[in-house]
Short mmCIF file of C-alpha atoms in Angstrom, two decimals:
data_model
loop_
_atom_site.label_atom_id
_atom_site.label_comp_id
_atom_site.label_asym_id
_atom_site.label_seq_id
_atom_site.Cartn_x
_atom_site.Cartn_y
_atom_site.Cartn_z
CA UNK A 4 -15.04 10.14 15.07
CA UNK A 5 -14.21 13.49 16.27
CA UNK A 6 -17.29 16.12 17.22
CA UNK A 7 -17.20 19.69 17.69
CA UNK A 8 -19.43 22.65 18.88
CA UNK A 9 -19.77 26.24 17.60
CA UNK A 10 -20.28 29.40 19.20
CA UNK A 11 -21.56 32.43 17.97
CA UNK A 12 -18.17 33.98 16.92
CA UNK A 13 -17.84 30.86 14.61
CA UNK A 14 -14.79 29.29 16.56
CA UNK A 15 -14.95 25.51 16.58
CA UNK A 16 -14.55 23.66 20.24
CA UNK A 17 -14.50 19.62 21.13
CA UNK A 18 -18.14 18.27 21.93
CA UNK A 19 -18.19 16.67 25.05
CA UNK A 20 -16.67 12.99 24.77
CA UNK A 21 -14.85 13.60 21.45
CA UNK A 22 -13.26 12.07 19.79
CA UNK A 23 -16.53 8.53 19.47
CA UNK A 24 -15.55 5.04 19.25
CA UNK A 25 -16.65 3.26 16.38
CA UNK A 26 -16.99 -0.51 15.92
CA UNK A 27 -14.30 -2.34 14.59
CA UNK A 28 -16.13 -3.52 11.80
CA UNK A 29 -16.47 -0.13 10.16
CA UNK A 30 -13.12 -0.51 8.94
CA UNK A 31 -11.90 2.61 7.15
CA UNK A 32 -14.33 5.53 7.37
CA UNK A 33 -15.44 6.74 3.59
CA UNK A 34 -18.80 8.69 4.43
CA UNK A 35 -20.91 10.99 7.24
CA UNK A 36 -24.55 11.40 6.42
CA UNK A 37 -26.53 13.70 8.85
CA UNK A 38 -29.89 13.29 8.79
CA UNK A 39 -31.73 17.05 7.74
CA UNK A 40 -33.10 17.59 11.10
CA UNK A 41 -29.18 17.34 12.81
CA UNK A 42 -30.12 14.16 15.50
CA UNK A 43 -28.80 11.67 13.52
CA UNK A 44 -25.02 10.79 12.01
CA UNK A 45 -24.63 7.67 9.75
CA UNK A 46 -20.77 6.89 9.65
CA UNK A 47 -20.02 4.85 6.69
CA UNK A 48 -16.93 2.08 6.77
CA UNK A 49 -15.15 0.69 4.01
CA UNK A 50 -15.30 -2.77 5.55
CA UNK A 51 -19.18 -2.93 5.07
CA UNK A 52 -20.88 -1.40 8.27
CA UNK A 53 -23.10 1.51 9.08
CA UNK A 54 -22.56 2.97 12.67
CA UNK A 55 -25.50 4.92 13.53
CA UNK A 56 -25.25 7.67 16.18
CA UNK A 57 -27.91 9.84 18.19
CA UNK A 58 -26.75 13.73 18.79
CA UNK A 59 -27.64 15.50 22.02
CA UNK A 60 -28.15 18.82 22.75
CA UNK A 61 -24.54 19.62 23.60
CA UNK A 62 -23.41 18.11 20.63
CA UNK A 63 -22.19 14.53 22.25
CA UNK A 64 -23.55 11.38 20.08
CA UNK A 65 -24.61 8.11 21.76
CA UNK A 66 -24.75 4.78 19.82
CA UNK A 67 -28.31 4.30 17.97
CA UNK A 68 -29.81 0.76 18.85
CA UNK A 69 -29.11 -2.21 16.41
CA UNK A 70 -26.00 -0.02 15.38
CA UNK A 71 -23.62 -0.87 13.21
CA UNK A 72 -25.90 -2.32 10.24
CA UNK A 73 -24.22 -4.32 7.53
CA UNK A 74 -24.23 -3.11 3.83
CA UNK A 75 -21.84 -4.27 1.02
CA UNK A 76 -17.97 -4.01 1.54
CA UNK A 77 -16.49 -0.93 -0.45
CA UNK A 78 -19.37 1.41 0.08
CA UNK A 79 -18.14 5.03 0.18
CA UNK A 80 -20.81 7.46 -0.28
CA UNK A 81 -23.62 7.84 2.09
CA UNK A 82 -26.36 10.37 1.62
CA UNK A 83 -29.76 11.10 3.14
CA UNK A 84 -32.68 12.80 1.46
CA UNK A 85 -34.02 16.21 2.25
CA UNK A 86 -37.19 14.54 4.65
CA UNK A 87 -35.03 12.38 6.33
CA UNK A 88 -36.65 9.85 5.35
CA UNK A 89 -33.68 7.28 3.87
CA UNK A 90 -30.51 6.53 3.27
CA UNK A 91 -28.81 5.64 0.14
CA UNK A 92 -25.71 3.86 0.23
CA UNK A 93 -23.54 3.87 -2.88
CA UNK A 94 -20.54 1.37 -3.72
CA UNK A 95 -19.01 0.52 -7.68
CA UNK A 96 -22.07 -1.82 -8.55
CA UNK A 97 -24.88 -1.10 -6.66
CA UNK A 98 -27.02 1.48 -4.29
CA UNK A 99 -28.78 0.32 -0.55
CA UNK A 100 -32.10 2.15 0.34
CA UNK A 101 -32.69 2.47 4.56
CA UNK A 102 -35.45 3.98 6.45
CA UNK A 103 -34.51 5.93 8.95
CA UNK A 104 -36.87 5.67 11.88
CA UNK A 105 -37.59 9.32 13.01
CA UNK A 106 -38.05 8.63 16.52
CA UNK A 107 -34.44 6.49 17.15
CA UNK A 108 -32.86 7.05 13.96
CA UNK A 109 -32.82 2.74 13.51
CA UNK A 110 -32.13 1.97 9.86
CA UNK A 111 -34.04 -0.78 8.19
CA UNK A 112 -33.22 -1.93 4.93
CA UNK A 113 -35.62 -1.64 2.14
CA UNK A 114 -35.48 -4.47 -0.25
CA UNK A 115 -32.39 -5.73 -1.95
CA UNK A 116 -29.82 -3.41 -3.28
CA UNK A 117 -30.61 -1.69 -6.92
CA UNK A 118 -27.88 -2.24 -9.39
CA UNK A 119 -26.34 1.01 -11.42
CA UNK A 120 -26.29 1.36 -15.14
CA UNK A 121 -22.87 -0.11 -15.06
CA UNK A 122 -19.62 -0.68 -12.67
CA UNK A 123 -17.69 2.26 -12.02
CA UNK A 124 -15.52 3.70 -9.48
CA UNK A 125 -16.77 4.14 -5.77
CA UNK A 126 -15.96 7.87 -4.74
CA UNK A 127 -16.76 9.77 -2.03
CA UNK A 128 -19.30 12.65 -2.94
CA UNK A 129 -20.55 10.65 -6.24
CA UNK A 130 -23.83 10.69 -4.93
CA UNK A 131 -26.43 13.25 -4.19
CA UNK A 132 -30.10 14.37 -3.46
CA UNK A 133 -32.25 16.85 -4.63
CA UNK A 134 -33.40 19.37 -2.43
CA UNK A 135 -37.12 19.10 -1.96
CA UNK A 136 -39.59 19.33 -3.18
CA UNK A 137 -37.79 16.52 -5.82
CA UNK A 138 -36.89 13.37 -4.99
CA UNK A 139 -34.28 12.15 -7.13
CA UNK A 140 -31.12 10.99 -6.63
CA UNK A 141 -27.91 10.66 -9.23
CA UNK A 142 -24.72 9.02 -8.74
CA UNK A 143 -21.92 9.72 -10.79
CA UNK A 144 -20.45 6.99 -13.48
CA UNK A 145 -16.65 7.44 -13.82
CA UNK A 146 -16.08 4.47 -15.72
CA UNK A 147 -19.05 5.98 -18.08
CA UNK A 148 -18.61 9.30 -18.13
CA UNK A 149 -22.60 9.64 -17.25
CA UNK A 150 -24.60 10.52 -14.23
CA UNK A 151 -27.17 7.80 -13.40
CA UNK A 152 -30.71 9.09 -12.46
CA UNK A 153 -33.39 7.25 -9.76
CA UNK A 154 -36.28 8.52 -8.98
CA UNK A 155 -37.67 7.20 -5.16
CA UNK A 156 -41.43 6.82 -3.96
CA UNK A 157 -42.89 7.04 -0.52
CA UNK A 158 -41.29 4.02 0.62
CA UNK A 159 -37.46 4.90 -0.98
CA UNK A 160 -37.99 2.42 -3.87
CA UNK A 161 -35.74 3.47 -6.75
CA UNK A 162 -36.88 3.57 -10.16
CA UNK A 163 -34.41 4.46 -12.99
CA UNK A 164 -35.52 8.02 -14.80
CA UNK A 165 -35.96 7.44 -18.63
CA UNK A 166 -32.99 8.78 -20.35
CA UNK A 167 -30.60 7.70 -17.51
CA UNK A 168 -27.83 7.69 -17.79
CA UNK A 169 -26.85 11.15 -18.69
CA UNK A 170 -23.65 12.28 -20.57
CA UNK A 171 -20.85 14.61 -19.14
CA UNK A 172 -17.51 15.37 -19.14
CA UNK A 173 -14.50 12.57 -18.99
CA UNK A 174 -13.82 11.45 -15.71
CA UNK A 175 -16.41 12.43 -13.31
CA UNK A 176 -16.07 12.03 -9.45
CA UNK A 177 -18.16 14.24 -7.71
CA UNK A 178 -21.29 16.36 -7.72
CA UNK A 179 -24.02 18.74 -5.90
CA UNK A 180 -27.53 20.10 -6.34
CA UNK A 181 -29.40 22.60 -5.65
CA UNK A 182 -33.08 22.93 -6.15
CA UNK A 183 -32.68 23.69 -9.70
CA UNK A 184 -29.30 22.34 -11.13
CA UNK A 185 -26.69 19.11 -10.29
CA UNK A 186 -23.19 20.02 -10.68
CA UNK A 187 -20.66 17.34 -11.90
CA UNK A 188 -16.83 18.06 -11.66
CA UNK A 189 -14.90 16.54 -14.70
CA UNK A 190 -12.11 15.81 -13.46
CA UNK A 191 -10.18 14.76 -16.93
CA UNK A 192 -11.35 18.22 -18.58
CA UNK A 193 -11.30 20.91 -15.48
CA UNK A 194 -14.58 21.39 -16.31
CA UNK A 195 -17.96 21.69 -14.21
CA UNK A 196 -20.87 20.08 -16.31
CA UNK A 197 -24.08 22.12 -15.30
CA UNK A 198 -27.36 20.07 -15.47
CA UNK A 199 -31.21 21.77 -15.19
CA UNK A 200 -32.96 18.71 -13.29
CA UNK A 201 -36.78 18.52 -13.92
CA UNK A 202 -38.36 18.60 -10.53
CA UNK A 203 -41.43 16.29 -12.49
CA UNK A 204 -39.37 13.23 -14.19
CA UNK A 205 -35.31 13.61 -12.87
CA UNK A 206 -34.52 14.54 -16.48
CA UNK A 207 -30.95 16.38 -16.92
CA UNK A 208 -30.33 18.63 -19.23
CA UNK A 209 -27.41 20.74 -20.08
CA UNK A 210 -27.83 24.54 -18.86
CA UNK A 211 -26.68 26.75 -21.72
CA UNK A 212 -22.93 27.79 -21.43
CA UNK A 213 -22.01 24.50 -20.04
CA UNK A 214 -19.33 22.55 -19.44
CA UNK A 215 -17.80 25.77 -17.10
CA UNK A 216 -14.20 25.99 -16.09
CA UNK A 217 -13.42 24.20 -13.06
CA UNK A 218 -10.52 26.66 -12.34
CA UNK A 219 -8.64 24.04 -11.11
CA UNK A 220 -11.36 22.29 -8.98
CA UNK A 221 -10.98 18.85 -8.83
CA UNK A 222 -12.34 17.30 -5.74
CA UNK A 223 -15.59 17.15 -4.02
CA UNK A 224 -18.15 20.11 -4.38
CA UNK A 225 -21.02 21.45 -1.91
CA UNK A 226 -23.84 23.82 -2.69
CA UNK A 227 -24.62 26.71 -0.12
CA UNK A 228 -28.28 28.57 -0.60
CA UNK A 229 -28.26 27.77 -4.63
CA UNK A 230 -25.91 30.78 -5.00
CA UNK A 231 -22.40 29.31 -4.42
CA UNK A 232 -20.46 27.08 -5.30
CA UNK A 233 -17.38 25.47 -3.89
CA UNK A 234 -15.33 22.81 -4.97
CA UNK A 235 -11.92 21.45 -3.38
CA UNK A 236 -8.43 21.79 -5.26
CA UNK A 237 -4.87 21.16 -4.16
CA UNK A 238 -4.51 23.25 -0.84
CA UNK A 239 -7.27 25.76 -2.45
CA UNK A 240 -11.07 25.79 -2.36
CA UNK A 241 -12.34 27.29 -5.42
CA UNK A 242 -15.89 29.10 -5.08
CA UNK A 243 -18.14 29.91 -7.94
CA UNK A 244 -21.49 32.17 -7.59
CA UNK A 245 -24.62 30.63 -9.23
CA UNK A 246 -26.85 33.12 -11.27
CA UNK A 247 -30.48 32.84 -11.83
CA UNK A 248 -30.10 30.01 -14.65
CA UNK A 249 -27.66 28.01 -13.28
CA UNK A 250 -24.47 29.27 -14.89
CA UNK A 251 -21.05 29.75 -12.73
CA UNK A 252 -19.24 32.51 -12.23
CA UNK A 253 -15.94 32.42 -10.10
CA UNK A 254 -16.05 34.66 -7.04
CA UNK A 255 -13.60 37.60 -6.73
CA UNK A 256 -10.56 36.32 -4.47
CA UNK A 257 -10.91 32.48 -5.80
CA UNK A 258 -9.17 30.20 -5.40
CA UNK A 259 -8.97 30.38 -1.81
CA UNK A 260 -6.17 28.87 0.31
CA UNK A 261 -7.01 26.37 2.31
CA UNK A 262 -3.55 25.47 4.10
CA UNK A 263 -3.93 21.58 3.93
CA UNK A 264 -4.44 18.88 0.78
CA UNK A 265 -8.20 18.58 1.12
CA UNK A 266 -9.76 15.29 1.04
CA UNK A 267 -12.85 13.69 2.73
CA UNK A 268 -16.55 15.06 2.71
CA UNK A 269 -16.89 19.07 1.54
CA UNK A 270 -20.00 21.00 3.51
CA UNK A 271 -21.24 24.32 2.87
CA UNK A 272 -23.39 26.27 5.53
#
């Protein structure tokens, strides 16, 4: 695992140690979850194991204790919520609810994994959170194309939303939310299905002018401030500005090169 550090003129330099050692068990990596608060990284492996790591304040990560934890093989998406609190773990069947523990960032799990709605195909970034003050979480259904819906209580128990699962596009792989909409990328149709969440019951619903063109989007999409948009494309990034009710809008200049085929986790900040 490689870390970096940034300075002030936005120019990117190795943390001190880089690139981490992970345990062998990890096997392929698939997923990095930070926690909110920036101490804690949760690297997930394709082989079945969790590796946990503590950041300092120069950026270098230490191992957290009882790390790597176990969770089903094939697991590729990781996420956290926006306290901190857990960690959801998504493979083709079924999701994996952890505590994090604030104080060493030790995950413990919490009850037996929750099964989806149906099988589908495990992709990285078909899972996501809602930005507070929601707590949701919906995980995208290729095989279905649907977006399953769980609600989570104080102690990261998932309940399904009523409705769930919700329809999109053909072929979904990834999405992101802001505090108002989820974003699905329809991979089959170039399209962008745009979803109002209800911040009371999870409930999608379709915001009015959607599905939106993807403009050649394809890959995974982050979410910076609610008013962007960006989603990965062959050697491009394609970026979208968000209006007031959730509709997209590409940005002047899009699609932008990005010099490389893009694949792994997409971040916005």
């Amino acid at each position: 695992l490689h870390g970096f550090n940034e300075n002030t003129a936005n120019q990117y330099s190795p943390a001190l140690g880089s690139p981490y050692s992970l345990t062998s068990s990890t096997g392929f990596l698939e997923s990095v979850a930070i926690r909110p608060d920036g101490k804690f990284v949760y690297v997930l492996g394709l082989s079945g194991g969790i590796n946990g790591l503590s950041v300092a304040g120069n950026g270098s990560v230490g191992a957290i204790p009882g790390s790597p934890v176990p969770v089903a093989a094939g697991s590729v998406e990781a996420v956290t919520d926006s306290s901190g609190k857990f960690l959801f773990v998504v493979n083709s069947s079924t999701v994996s609810v952890f505590t994090i523990d604030p104080a060493t960032g030790r995950l413990s799990a919490t009850g037996s994994p929750v099964p989806l709605p149906t099988v589908t195909l495990a992709t990285p970034g078909m899972a996501v959170t809602t930005p507070s003050p929601g707590n949701f979480l919906y995980i995208v259904l290729t095989s279905a194309n649907s977006v399953a819906a769980f609600s989570f209580d104080t102690t990261g128990a998932l309940t399904p939303v009523s409705g769930s699962p919700f329809a999109v596009g053909s072929a979904p792989l990834a999405l992101a939310a802001t505090t108002k909409a989820v974003y699905v990328m329809d991979t089959f149709d170039n399209m962008i299905s745009a979803l109002a969440w209800d911040n009371g019951t999870g409930k999608l619903s379709p915001i009015s002018g959607s599905p939106f063109n993807a403009q050649g989007g394809s890959g995974e999409m982050a979410q910076l401030n609610g008013q962007n948009l960006y989603a990965a494309a062959p050697n491009t990034i394609v970026a979208f500005s968000i209006s007031s009710s959730g509709a997209l809008n590409p940005l002047a200049g899009s699609p932008f090169p990005a010099g490389a085929q893009l694949k792994g986790n997409l971040t916005a900040f």
